[in-house]
Each structure stands twice: as structure tokens, then as C-alpha cells.
Amino acid sequence: MHPFSRRHFLQDASKAGIAIAANFALSPHLLGQSSPSNPAQPIRIYADSRRTLAPINRDLFGSFLEHLGRAIYEGIYDPQSKLSDANGFRKDVLEEIRKLGVPIIRYPGGNFVSGYNWLDGVGPKANRPVVLDKAWNTINSNQFGTDEFLAWCRLAGTQPLLGLNLGTGTPEQAAALVEYCNVEKGTRWSDLRHKNGIAEPYNVRHWCLGNEMDGPWQIGHMTATEYGLKAEDAARQMRYVDPSLKLVACGSSGPGMPTYLEWDREVLEQCYDYVDAISLHRYFGNTTEETGGDSSKYLAMNLSMERQIDEVAAVCDVVRGHKRSPKKLWLSFDEWNVWYRARSGAAVNGARQSAPHLLEEVYNLEDALLVGGLLNALIRKADRVKLACLAQLVNVIAPIMTNENGLLRQTIYYPYSWALEFARGAVLDLVVESPTYDVAGMGAVNYVDVAGTYQSETGKTALFLLNRDLAKPHEIQIVWEGSSPRAGDTLVLTGSDLKATNTFESPARVTPQKGEQPSTSAGRTTFELPPRSYTVVQWTA
Ligand code: AHR
């Protein structure tokens, strides 16, 4: 299959009657959210800071930069730009990402990694080969490689999640990259790093063992058993070099795959003992196939992300049982986002140019609302998902876009930035009573979707609320079952036009507004959520 035809593959799969997760029925009761019969009742949320589910690992709000389109070249690295520093790093982009506080960034791919030779991207820049990246039909000058990325990460205040080539690459080459990055000195690859001017080891902890190896579009695509054996071999060799690594095996590319879950099971039967986590990927769209273009169904799609998490976790635990292993794997949701417009034709074919405009999805208000819901799903599942990456970060299916004069915050930037700023501490085990609406193929869905966090050190509580009701506001009543907090600040993302976007010409069509200050008395807080909105409220103790 042609490497650019993943979408068609998925369409074919669904035509052939293969269920995609968006069509699974979901019960709100299974999601811990119950439904009173009277839809006019206020939505009631019971919160108790003593009742938490799990600590939130900051890596839950990571992101992704692939050698794809203008993500690296022109995005974060552009030596010709007036906005760049002496390293060629775009200063405005670096500062934006540093201020956002993105904890971990996956690099260099994605599909790109499965044909990438990391040795092409290190050493004197003048000697690096110009190569054809076959995943995206793009010219790669290799002027930005592992050392540049790891230097950039330090400046951006983030950690790397390095992807390894298990397509055309070998386990030996994977272990060599670990040696290059993490061994102090005195070995072939650590000495090469010294020769390249870097004395200190980088100590990269998190690694992905390949990318979407279940996909026929992937360079080096193979069967689950073949991949499982290769991942096991790579992991073993890598751990000989550095036993402290955290390794993520390549799980299914999504619930639309014909081998969904079976792939994960077979892979883990081979390599369970050698890895720490398995990956999940998922992209959502308000498409005819997925939602029939119905925005109220689209805004419920975060529930199928939650279901995907439960299903993959269940597979991990079945294999754990087979192996009688004391180890419980965690999940790495290392690609997730909305992506459905810039998905075929010229949008994915680099036409053998450098830094072509690929996957430059323009996001609207409803996409941002769903991204808020997807973040809620990740927060609620933080007991199992320890790492996740919004795919991607700059120019390619991204919250941040650049041109030669500056950057633009797309609509999806805002819910992501709120998670980074406010979702801290532990996940609250909330009880939610909400009226519901029926979604074809999904059943009853709560009008209001809620996630919450509590920081014991500061006493701060944050709630993230998606009002899926496209027409009506909803009154919220929070019942504080433990101690009740005082002042609350509210930010709201909403608007009259679900299809409104931000552009370089009109960058503030969709931006957060300060919401009504919620009032608390006798242990209850009340406030109103506008229709089609995503809201964060933060209370101090
Ligand atoms: O993020 C864009 C692409 O989507 C990645 O390269 C691939 O892993 C996924 O299919």
C-alpha cells in the first residue's frame, strides 16, 4: 500500500464492516457519570479532595515534533530567519513552548522514523547527507538531528521521548543510539558524541520502540510476532547499554485497524518482560464516516478515547496474567489529536521539497472543544496513562503555527495550555449527575463532561468542564464533600460559530474569556456554563 494512504485504508476497513471505536455504545454509568431523569435539573458534581484516583504524571501533557512538513525546518529551526538565535532555533517558538511548560516531546517521528538513519543527522553539518525521506516524500538536509534536538530540549525546558527506527533500522543501531546518548565515554558511540563536541551524556530516559508497525503504510511494516521479537531484541540490547531506560512498545495505530487489540496481545506475548509501556494512537474528525458531520456526536468522541484506553489496558493485563508477571504496564498515548482535513493528496505528499506545507490542519472552535474533552479523558485515566503526546506541536496538526514574522495560536492551543497550567496534583474521583442526550451508535451521553484535579501542597482545585450542549447553557452545582474552597477563577472558550478559526490576519477570533466568578456558600458552588463551551475553574484553598 502507498505510504500516504492510511486514511483510505481506514475507510476501506470500515466499509468492510470493521467496527471503529467511535461507533461503540458507551454507558455513562460505566464512565462514573450518572444521569438523573429530569433534564432541567442542574448538573451536580460531588467533589472531595480526600477522594482521588491517581497522581497526575506531568508527562500526560507531552507533545510531538516529527521531521514532517514545517515542524522542524521553518518551525523550530530556521537559520535564515530574523527570529532565530545563533543555533538557528526560532526564539519566539522556543519561548512559547518553554512558557507553556511542555514536559516531554516525542521526536523524530512518527512515520519518518521508520526510514531514518540517526547517523545521517550527527557530526559536522557540512558532511551530513541530503536524503529523501520516503515516508513523506520530502528532502531532509539533516541539518537538524539528535544533538540539535537534545540541545533544543534543554533550552525549551522539556525532556525528549526518542523514537527508534525498527522499520529499516536494526536493534543494533537502536542500541548504538542509546550508547551515543547515554554512555559517558570510552566506547565507540559515546566517543563519537565526544568527537561531535558533546562531553556530557544526555541520559535520555524515554524511548519508543518503533512507530505504528501494524500499519501497511509504515516503512518496514511486519506482523505482530515479527515486531514483538524485534522489539524484544532491541529492548534487550538497549538495556545492556543502559538499564534505567523506560521503553514503550508499539501498540495498535488505532481502533480502526483490523488487527486492533490482537496486535497488542501478540506483541506483548513476545516482549512483555522487556518493556514498560505500550503505545496508543488516535486521531478524531468530524467526518461523514465518523460522525455524519454531527457536532454533538463529535463532542462525545472523547468517550471513545476512554474506551480505547480501557481496552488496551485490559489486553496488557491479560498478557500479564499469562506471564504471571509482577509488572503492570502503563500506557503511552503518544499520538492524539483532531486530524481529518489535511489528510490526503498534496497535504501529505512532500513532492521532494524541503519543508513543504504538510498536514497544516486549521482548527476551529469545535475542534478545540473536543481537544478539551480528550484532555478530560486523559486526566480521568491518569491512573494508567502516564505519558501522552498531543500530535503535534508546531505547524503540523499543531496548536502553534509559524510564518516568517511570528507565530499563531490555533484554537486547540487553549485547552492544551490549561491542562499544562492547571491540571496538577492528583485526579479527583468526581461523581457527576448530568442530563444526557442520545448519540447514534453511542447511547446516552452526558451534556457536561468533567475532570478535576487537586494539589494537596497548595490546596488548589481545578475543574475542566465541556458543555456539549450546542444550544443551551447548563447550571452547575458543585457539592464540596470535604473542605470547601474559596475564591474561584474561571476561563471559558466558547463562541457563536463552531466553525470559527484563528488566522494570522485574525488571530483572536477564538480565545479564552474570563468567566463569571463562581460563588460558594454552605459548601456549594454554583455557576453557569455557556452552550458549546470548554471551561476551567481554579479554586484556591
Ligand atoms: O502525526 C502524523 C502521523 O500520524 C505520524 O507520522 C504517524 O505516526 C501517524 O500515522
Coordinates of C-alpha atoms and ligand atoms in Angstrom, one line a residue:
M1 CA 0.0 0.0 0.0
H2 CA 1.2 3.5 -0.8
P3 CA 2.6 5.2 2.3
F4 CA 0.3 8.1 2.0
S5 CA -2.9 6.2 2.0
R6 CA -3.6 5.5 5.7
R7 CA -6.9 7.3 5.5
H8 CA -8.1 5.2 2.6
F9 CA -7.0 2.1 4.4
L10 CA -9.2 3.1 7.3
Q11 CA -12.1 3.9 5.1
D12 CA -11.7 0.5 3.4
A13 CA -11.6 -1.1 6.8
S14 CA -14.8 0.5 7.9
K15 CA -16.5 -0.3 4.5
A16 CA -15.6 -3.9 5.1
G17 CA -17.6 -3.8 8.3
I18 CA -14.7 -3.5 10.8
A19 CA -16.0 -1.7 13.8
I20 CA -14.3 1.6 14.7
A21 CA -14.4 2.7 18.3
A22 CA -16.4 5.8 17.6
N23 CA -19.4 3.6 16.9
F24 CA -19.2 1.6 20.2
A25 CA -22.1 2.2 22.6
L26 CA -20.9 3.8 25.9
S27 CA -22.8 3.9 29.1
P28 CA -22.4 7.0 31.2
H29 CA -22.6 4.7 34.3
L30 CA -19.6 2.8 33.1
L31 CA -17.8 6.2 33.0
G32 CA -18.7 7.0 36.6
Q33 CA -21.2 9.6 35.5
S34 CA -24.8 9.1 36.3
S35 CA -27.9 10.6 34.7
P36 CA -30.9 12.0 36.6
S37 CA -34.2 11.6 34.7
N38 CA -35.1 15.3 34.7
P39 CA -33.0 17.2 32.0
A40 CA -33.9 20.6 33.5
Q41 CA -32.1 19.8 36.8
P42 CA -28.8 21.5 37.4
I43 CA -25.7 19.4 36.8
R44 CA -24.4 18.3 40.2
I45 CA -20.7 17.5 40.8
Y46 CA -19.7 15.9 44.1
A47 CA -16.0 16.7 44.9
D48 CA -14.0 15.6 47.8
S49 CA -10.3 16.3 48.0
R50 CA -9.8 13.2 50.1
R51 CA -11.2 11.1 47.2
T52 CA -8.6 10.9 44.4
L53 CA -7.8 8.4 41.7
A54 CA -4.1 8.8 41.0
P55 CA -1.3 11.3 40.9
I56 CA -1.0 13.0 37.5
N57 CA 2.3 12.4 35.8
R58 CA 3.3 15.7 34.1
D59 CA 4.2 13.7 31.0
L60 CA 0.5 13.2 30.4
F61 CA 0.6 16.6 28.6
G62 CA 3.5 16.0 26.3
S63 CA 3.7 16.7 22.6
F64 CA 5.4 15.6 19.4
L65 CA 7.7 17.1 16.8
E66 CA 8.3 15.0 13.7
H67 CA 10.6 15.6 10.7
L68 CA 7.5 16.3 8.7
G69 CA 6.5 19.3 6.7
R70 CA 7.4 22.5 8.5
A71 CA 7.5 21.1 12.1
I72 CA 11.3 21.1 12.4
Y73 CA 12.6 23.1 9.4
E74 CA 10.8 26.6 9.5
G75 CA 9.0 25.6 12.7
I76 CA 11.6 25.3 15.4
Y77 CA 14.8 25.5 13.3
D78 CA 15.3 28.2 10.7
P79 CA 18.8 29.6 10.5
Q80 CA 17.7 32.0 7.7
S81 CA 15.0 33.6 9.9
K82 CA 15.4 37.0 11.5
L83 CA 13.7 35.5 14.5
S84 CA 16.3 32.8 15.1
D85 CA 19.3 32.6 17.5
A86 CA 22.9 31.6 16.7
N87 CA 21.9 27.9 16.8
G88 CA 19.2 28.6 14.1
F89 CA 16.4 28.0 16.7
R90 CA 13.3 30.1 16.3
K91 CA 13.4 32.2 19.5
D92 CA 9.7 33.1 19.5
V93 CA 8.7 29.4 19.2
L94 CA 11.2 28.2 21.8
E95 CA 10.0 30.8 24.2
E96 CA 6.3 29.9 23.6
I97 CA 7.0 26.2 24.2
R98 CA 9.1 27.0 27.3
K99 CA 6.4 29.2 28.8
L100 CA 3.7 26.5 28.0
G101 CA 5.8 24.1 30.1
V102 CA 5.5 21.1 27.7
P103 CA 7.1 18.3 29.9
I104 CA 8.2 15.8 27.2
I105 CA 8.4 15.9 23.4
R106 CA 8.5 12.9 21.1
Y107 CA 11.0 13.1 18.2
P108 CA 11.9 12.4 15.3
G109 CA 8.7 10.5 14.2
G110 CA 6.1 9.2 13.5
N111 CA 6.3 7.5 10.1
F112 CA 9.5 9.4 9.4
V113 CA 11.5 7.4 12.0
S114 CA 10.9 4.1 10.2
G115 CA 13.3 5.0 7.4
Y116 CA 15.7 7.3 9.4
N117 CA 19.4 6.7 9.9
W118 CA 20.3 8.7 13.0
L119 CA 24.0 8.7 11.9
D120 CA 23.0 10.9 9.0
G121 CA 22.0 13.6 11.5
V122 CA 25.1 13.9 13.7
G123 CA 28.6 15.3 13.2
P124 CA 29.8 18.3 11.2
K125 CA 26.8 19.8 9.4
A126 CA 28.8 20.2 6.2
N127 CA 29.3 16.4 6.0
R128 CA 25.7 15.4 6.6
P129 CA 23.9 13.8 3.6
V130 CA 20.8 15.3 1.9
V131 CA 18.4 12.4 1.8
L132 CA 14.9 11.5 0.6
D133 CA 12.5 10.8 3.4
K134 CA 10.3 8.2 1.8
A135 CA 7.5 8.4 4.5
W136 CA 6.5 11.9 3.4
N137 CA 8.4 12.2 0.1
T138 CA 10.4 15.1 1.4
I139 CA 14.0 16.2 1.2
N140 CA 15.8 16.1 4.5
S141 CA 19.0 18.1 4.7
N142 CA 19.9 16.5 8.1
Q143 CA 21.0 19.9 9.4
F144 CA 18.8 19.2 12.4
G145 CA 19.5 15.9 14.1
T146 CA 19.7 14.2 17.5
D147 CA 22.2 16.7 19.0
E148 CA 20.3 19.7 17.8
F149 CA 17.1 18.3 19.2
L150 CA 18.6 17.5 22.6
A151 CA 20.2 20.9 22.8
W152 CA 16.8 22.5 21.9
C153 CA 15.0 20.4 24.5
R154 CA 17.3 21.8 27.2
L155 CA 16.6 25.4 26.2
A156 CA 12.9 24.6 25.9
G157 CA 12.9 23.1 29.4
T158 CA 11.5 19.8 28.2
Q159 CA 12.5 16.1 28.1
P160 CA 12.9 14.0 25.0
L161 CA 10.9 10.9 24.1
L162 CA 13.2 9.5 21.3
G163 CA 11.7 7.3 18.6
L164 CA 13.8 4.4 17.2
N165 CA 13.8 3.1 13.7
L166 CA 12.5 -0.5 13.9
G167 CA 11.4 -0.4 10.3
T168 CA 14.6 -0.3 8.2
G169 CA 16.7 0.0 11.3
T170 CA 18.2 -2.8 13.4
P171 CA 18.2 -3.5 17.1
E172 CA 22.0 -2.9 16.9
Q173 CA 21.5 0.6 15.5
A174 CA 18.9 1.3 18.2
A175 CA 21.3 0.3 21.0
A176 CA 24.1 2.3 19.3
L177 CA 21.9 5.4 19.6
V178 CA 21.4 4.7 23.3
E179 CA 25.2 4.4 23.7
Y180 CA 25.7 7.7 21.8
C181 CA 23.2 9.5 24.0
N182 CA 23.7 7.9 27.5
V183 CA 27.2 6.4 27.9
E184 CA 29.7 8.7 29.5
K185 CA 32.8 7.9 27.4
G186 CA 35.3 5.2 26.3
T187 CA 33.1 3.3 23.8
R188 CA 32.7 3.6 20.1
W189 CA 29.4 5.6 20.1
S190 CA 30.0 7.6 23.2
D191 CA 33.4 8.7 21.8
L192 CA 31.6 9.7 18.6
R193 CA 29.5 12.1 20.7
H194 CA 32.6 13.5 22.3
K195 CA 34.2 14.0 18.9
N196 CA 31.0 15.9 17.9
G197 CA 31.7 18.3 20.8
I198 CA 29.3 16.9 23.5
A199 CA 31.1 15.8 26.6
E200 CA 28.2 15.2 29.0
P201 CA 25.8 12.2 28.3
Y202 CA 22.2 13.3 27.7
N203 CA 20.7 10.5 29.8
V204 CA 17.6 10.1 27.6
R205 CA 15.2 8.0 29.6
H206 CA 12.1 7.5 27.4
W207 CA 12.3 5.6 24.1
C208 CA 9.7 4.4 21.6
L209 CA 10.5 1.1 20.0
G210 CA 9.4 2.0 16.5
N211 CA 6.2 3.6 15.2
E212 CA 2.9 2.2 14.1
M213 CA 4.5 -1.1 12.9
D214 CA 1.0 -2.6 12.5
G215 CA 0.2 -0.2 9.6
P216 CA 0.6 -1.2 6.0
W217 CA 1.7 2.4 5.3
Q218 CA 4.7 2.0 7.6
I219 CA 8.2 1.5 6.2
G220 CA 9.2 -1.9 7.4
H221 CA 5.6 -3.0 8.3
M222 CA 5.6 -6.5 9.7
T223 CA 3.4 -9.0 11.6
A224 CA 2.9 -8.6 15.3
T225 CA 5.0 -11.6 16.1
E226 CA 7.9 -10.4 14.0
Y227 CA 7.7 -6.9 15.5
G228 CA 7.4 -8.3 19.0
L229 CA 10.6 -10.3 18.6
K230 CA 12.4 -7.3 17.1
A231 CA 11.2 -5.1 19.9
E232 CA 12.3 -7.6 22.4
D233 CA 15.8 -7.9 20.9
A234 CA 16.1 -4.1 20.6
A235 CA 15.0 -3.6 24.2
R236 CA 17.4 -6.2 25.5
Q237 CA 20.4 -4.7 23.7
M238 CA 19.4 -1.2 24.8
R239 CA 19.1 -2.3 28.4
Y240 CA 22.5 -3.8 28.3
V241 CA 23.7 -0.3 27.4
D242 CA 21.5 1.5 30.0
P243 CA 19.3 -0.5 32.4
S244 CA 17.5 2.7 33.5
L245 CA 15.6 3.2 30.3
K246 CA 11.8 3.4 30.0
L247 CA 10.7 1.6 26.9
V248 CA 7.4 1.9 25.0
A249 CA 6.4 -1.0 22.7
C250 CA 4.4 -0.1 19.6
G251 CA 0.7 -0.8 20.0
S252 CA -2.1 -0.6 17.5
S253 CA -2.4 2.5 15.5
G254 CA -6.0 2.9 16.5
P255 CA -9.3 1.0 17.0
G256 CA -10.0 1.2 13.2
M257 CA -7.2 -1.3 12.5
P258 CA -8.3 -4.8 11.6
T259 CA -5.7 -6.2 14.0
Y260 CA -6.7 -3.8 16.8
L261 CA -6.0 -5.5 20.3
E262 CA -4.9 -8.7 18.7
W263 CA -1.8 -6.9 17.5
D264 CA -1.2 -5.6 21.0
R265 CA -1.7 -9.0 22.6
E266 CA 0.7 -10.8 20.2
V267 CA 3.3 -8.1 20.5
L268 CA 3.2 -8.2 24.3
E269 CA 3.3 -12.0 24.4
Q270 CA 6.7 -11.6 22.8
C271 CA 8.2 -8.6 24.6
Y272 CA 6.2 -8.0 27.8
D273 CA 9.1 -8.7 30.1
Y274 CA 11.4 -6.2 28.3
V275 CA 9.1 -3.1 28.0
D276 CA 7.5 -0.7 30.4
A277 CA 4.5 0.5 28.4
I278 CA 2.6 0.2 25.1
S279 CA 1.6 3.0 22.8
L280 CA -1.8 4.1 21.7
H281 CA -2.6 6.5 18.8
R282 CA -5.8 8.1 17.8
Y283 CA -6.9 11.0 15.5
F284 CA -10.5 12.3 15.5
G285 CA -12.5 14.1 12.9
N286 CA -16.0 15.5 12.3
T287 CA -16.3 13.4 9.1
T288 CA -19.2 11.8 7.3
E289 CA -17.8 8.3 8.3
E290 CA -17.2 9.1 12.0
T291 CA -20.0 11.5 13.0
G292 CA -22.0 12.2 9.9
G293 CA -20.9 15.8 10.4
D294 CA -23.0 16.0 13.6
S295 CA -21.2 18.3 16.1
S296 CA -23.0 16.9 19.1
K297 CA -21.7 13.4 18.3
Y298 CA -18.3 14.8 17.5
L299 CA -18.1 16.4 21.0
A300 CA -18.8 13.0 22.5
M301 CA -15.8 11.3 20.8
N302 CA -13.6 11.7 23.8
L303 CA -15.6 8.9 25.4
S304 CA -14.3 6.5 22.8
M305 CA -10.8 7.5 23.6
E306 CA -11.5 6.5 27.2
R307 CA -12.9 3.2 25.9
Q308 CA -9.7 2.6 23.8
I309 CA -7.6 3.2 26.9
D310 CA -9.6 0.6 28.9
E311 CA -9.4 -1.9 26.1
V312 CA -5.7 -1.7 25.6
A313 CA -5.1 -1.7 29.4
A314 CA -7.2 -4.9 29.5
V315 CA -5.0 -6.6 26.9
C316 CA -1.9 -5.6 28.9
D317 CA -3.4 -7.2 32.0
V318 CA -4.4 -10.4 30.1
V319 CA -0.8 -10.9 29.0
R320 CA 0.4 -10.0 32.4
G321 CA -1.8 -12.8 33.7
H322 CA -0.5 -15.3 31.1
K323 CA 3.1 -14.4 32.1
R324 CA 2.4 -14.4 35.9
S325 CA 4.3 -11.1 35.8
P326 CA 4.5 -8.8 38.8
K327 CA 4.9 -5.9 36.4
K328 CA 1.9 -3.8 35.4
L329 CA 2.5 -1.9 32.1
W330 CA 1.5 1.7 31.8
L331 CA 0.1 3.3 28.6
S332 CA 1.8 5.9 26.4
F333 CA -0.9 7.7 24.3
D334 CA 1.9 9.2 22.3
E335 CA -0.2 10.5 19.3
W336 CA -3.6 12.0 19.8
N337 CA -5.4 15.0 18.3
V338 CA -8.0 16.1 15.8
W339 CA -6.8 15.5 12.2
Y340 CA -9.1 15.0 9.3
R341 CA -8.9 17.8 6.8
A342 CA -5.2 17.9 5.7
R343 CA -5.0 14.2 5.3
S344 CA -4.6 13.2 1.7
G345 CA -3.2 14.3 -1.7
A346 CA -0.9 17.3 -1.6
A347 CA -1.4 17.7 2.2
V348 CA 0.6 14.5 2.8
N349 CA 3.0 14.4 -0.2
G350 CA 6.1 16.5 0.2
A351 CA 6.8 16.4 -3.6
R352 CA 10.5 16.0 -2.9
Q353 CA 10.9 19.5 -1.4
S354 CA 12.4 20.7 1.8
A355 CA 10.0 21.8 4.5
P356 CA 6.8 21.5 2.4
H357 CA 3.5 22.6 3.8
L358 CA 2.1 19.3 5.0
L359 CA -0.7 18.4 7.4
E360 CA -1.3 22.1 8.1
E361 CA -4.7 21.5 9.7
V362 CA -6.6 24.7 10.5
Y363 CA -8.5 24.2 13.8
N364 CA -11.9 25.6 14.7
L365 CA -13.9 26.1 17.9
E366 CA -15.5 22.7 17.9
D367 CA -12.1 21.1 17.4
A368 CA -10.8 23.0 20.5
L369 CA -13.9 21.8 22.5
L370 CA -13.2 18.2 21.6
V371 CA -9.5 18.6 22.4
G372 CA -10.7 19.8 25.8
G373 CA -12.8 16.7 26.1
L374 CA -9.9 14.5 25.1
L375 CA -7.7 16.1 27.8
N376 CA -10.5 15.4 30.3
A377 CA -10.4 11.7 29.2
L378 CA -6.7 11.5 29.7
I379 CA -7.0 13.1 33.1
R380 CA -9.6 10.7 34.2
K381 CA -7.4 7.8 33.0
A382 CA -4.2 9.1 34.6
D383 CA -4.0 6.0 36.8
R384 CA -3.0 4.0 33.7
V385 CA -1.8 6.6 31.1
K386 CA 1.4 8.0 32.4
L387 CA 2.6 9.7 29.2
A388 CA 0.7 11.2 26.2
C389 CA 1.6 13.4 23.3
L390 CA -0.6 16.0 21.6
A391 CA 0.4 15.3 18.0
Q392 CA 1.9 17.6 17.0
L393 CA 3.3 20.9 18.3
V394 CA 4.4 23.2 15.5
N395 CA 3.0 23.7 12.0
V396 CA 2.0 20.0 11.5
I397 CA -1.5 19.3 13.0
A398 CA -0.4 21.8 15.6
P399 CA -1.6 24.3 18.2
I400 CA 1.3 26.6 17.1
M401 CA 1.7 27.8 13.5
T402 CA 4.6 30.0 12.3
N403 CA 5.2 32.3 9.4
E404 CA 8.3 34.5 8.7
N405 CA 7.0 37.2 11.1
G406 CA 5.9 35.3 14.1
L407 CA 3.5 32.7 15.4
L408 CA -0.2 32.0 15.7
R409 CA -2.1 30.2 18.5
Q410 CA -4.7 27.9 16.9
T411 CA -7.9 27.2 18.8
I412 CA -6.7 23.9 20.2
Y413 CA -3.8 25.8 21.9
Y414 CA -6.0 27.0 24.7
P415 CA -7.4 23.7 26.2
Y416 CA -3.9 22.3 25.9
S417 CA -2.3 25.3 27.7
W418 CA -5.0 25.0 30.5
A419 CA -4.1 21.3 31.1
L420 CA -0.5 22.3 31.4
E421 CA -1.2 25.1 33.7
F422 CA -4.0 23.9 35.9
A423 CA -4.1 20.1 35.9
R424 CA -1.7 19.4 38.7
G425 CA -1.5 17.1 41.7
A426 CA -4.0 14.2 41.8
V427 CA -7.1 13.4 39.7
L428 CA -10.3 13.9 41.7
D429 CA -12.7 10.9 41.8
L430 CA -15.8 13.1 41.0
V431 CA -19.3 11.9 41.0
V432 CA -21.3 13.7 38.2
E433 CA -25.0 13.9 37.7
S434 CA -25.9 15.2 34.3
P435 CA -28.8 15.0 32.0
T436 CA -28.0 13.2 28.8
Y437 CA -28.7 13.2 25.1
D438 CA -28.7 10.3 22.7
V439 CA -25.9 9.9 20.2
A440 CA -26.5 7.4 17.4
G441 CA -24.3 4.4 18.0
M442 CA -23.1 5.6 21.3
G443 CA -26.2 5.7 23.5
A444 CA -26.8 8.2 26.3
V445 CA -24.0 10.9 26.6
N446 CA -23.8 13.4 29.4
Y447 CA -24.3 17.0 28.3
V448 CA -21.5 18.0 30.6
D449 CA -18.2 16.2 30.7
V450 CA -16.0 16.9 33.8
A451 CA -12.5 16.2 35.0
G452 CA -10.8 17.6 38.1
T453 CA -7.5 17.8 39.9
Y454 CA -6.4 18.6 43.4
Q455 CA -3.0 19.7 44.7
S456 CA -2.5 18.9 48.3
E457 CA 0.5 21.1 48.7
T458 CA -1.2 24.3 47.6
G459 CA -4.8 23.3 48.2
K460 CA -5.7 24.3 44.6
T461 CA -8.6 22.5 42.9
A462 CA -9.3 22.7 39.2
L463 CA -12.3 21.5 37.3
F464 CA -12.4 21.2 33.5
L465 CA -15.9 21.2 32.0
L466 CA -17.0 20.6 28.5
N467 CA -20.6 21.6 27.8
R468 CA -21.6 19.5 24.8
D469 CA -25.0 21.2 24.6
L470 CA -24.8 23.2 21.4
A471 CA -27.9 25.3 22.2
K472 CA -28.3 25.7 25.9
P473 CA -26.4 26.8 29.0
H474 CA -26.3 24.5 31.9
E475 CA -26.3 25.4 35.6
I476 CA -23.5 23.7 37.6
Q477 CA -23.7 22.9 41.3
I478 CA -20.6 21.7 43.0
V479 CA -21.1 19.9 46.3
W480 CA -17.9 20.1 48.3
E481 CA -17.9 17.0 50.4
G482 CA -14.7 17.7 52.2
S483 CA -13.5 21.2 52.9
S484 CA -14.9 23.8 50.6
P485 CA -12.6 26.2 48.7
R486 CA -13.0 29.9 48.5
A487 CA -12.2 32.2 45.5
G488 CA -12.5 30.6 42.1
D489 CA -11.3 32.0 38.7
T490 CA -12.9 30.9 35.5
L491 CA -11.7 30.9 31.9
V492 CA -14.1 30.0 29.1
L493 CA -13.6 29.1 25.5
T494 CA -16.8 29.5 23.5
G495 CA -18.4 31.4 20.7
S496 CA -21.5 31.5 18.4
D497 CA -19.7 29.9 15.5
L498 CA -18.5 26.4 16.0
K499 CA -16.5 26.6 12.7
A500 CA -14.6 29.9 13.7
T501 CA -10.8 29.7 13.3
N502 CA -7.8 31.9 14.2
T503 CA -5.7 33.1 11.4
F504 CA -2.6 35.3 11.1
E505 CA -4.9 38.1 9.9
S506 CA -7.5 37.5 12.7
P507 CA -5.6 35.7 15.5
A508 CA -8.2 36.3 18.3
R509 CA -11.5 35.0 16.9
V510 CA -11.4 32.1 19.3
T511 CA -9.6 33.0 22.6
P512 CA -10.5 32.4 26.2
Q513 CA -12.6 34.9 28.1
K514 CA -12.8 35.4 31.8
G515 CA -16.0 33.7 33.0
E516 CA -18.4 34.6 35.8
Q517 CA -16.8 34.3 39.3
P518 CA -18.4 31.2 40.9
S519 CA -20.0 31.9 44.2
T520 CA -19.6 29.4 47.1
S521 CA -21.8 29.2 50.2
A522 CA -22.7 26.5 52.6
G523 CA -20.3 24.0 50.8
R524 CA -21.9 24.6 47.4
T525 CA -20.6 26.5 44.4
T526 CA -22.9 27.4 41.6
F527 CA -22.3 28.9 38.2
E528 CA -23.5 28.6 34.6
L529 CA -21.7 27.0 31.7
P530 CA -22.5 28.7 28.3
P531 CA -23.5 26.4 25.4
R532 CA -20.8 24.8 23.3
S533 CA -18.0 25.7 25.7
Y534 CA -14.9 24.4 27.5
T535 CA -14.3 25.9 30.9
V536 CA -11.6 25.7 33.5
V537 CA -12.2 26.8 37.1
Q538 CA -9.4 27.0 39.6
W539 CA -10.1 27.5 43.3
T540 CA -7.6 28.3 45.9
A541 CA -8.0 26.8 49.4
Ligands
AHR1 O1 1.4 12.5 13.3 C1 1.3 12.3 11.9 C2 1.5 10.8 11.6 O2 0.4 10.1 12.1 C3 2.6 10.1 12.2 O3 3.8 10.3 11.4 C4 2.2 8.7 12.2 O4 2.8 8.0 13.3 C5 0.7 8.8 12.3 O5 0.1 8.0 11.4

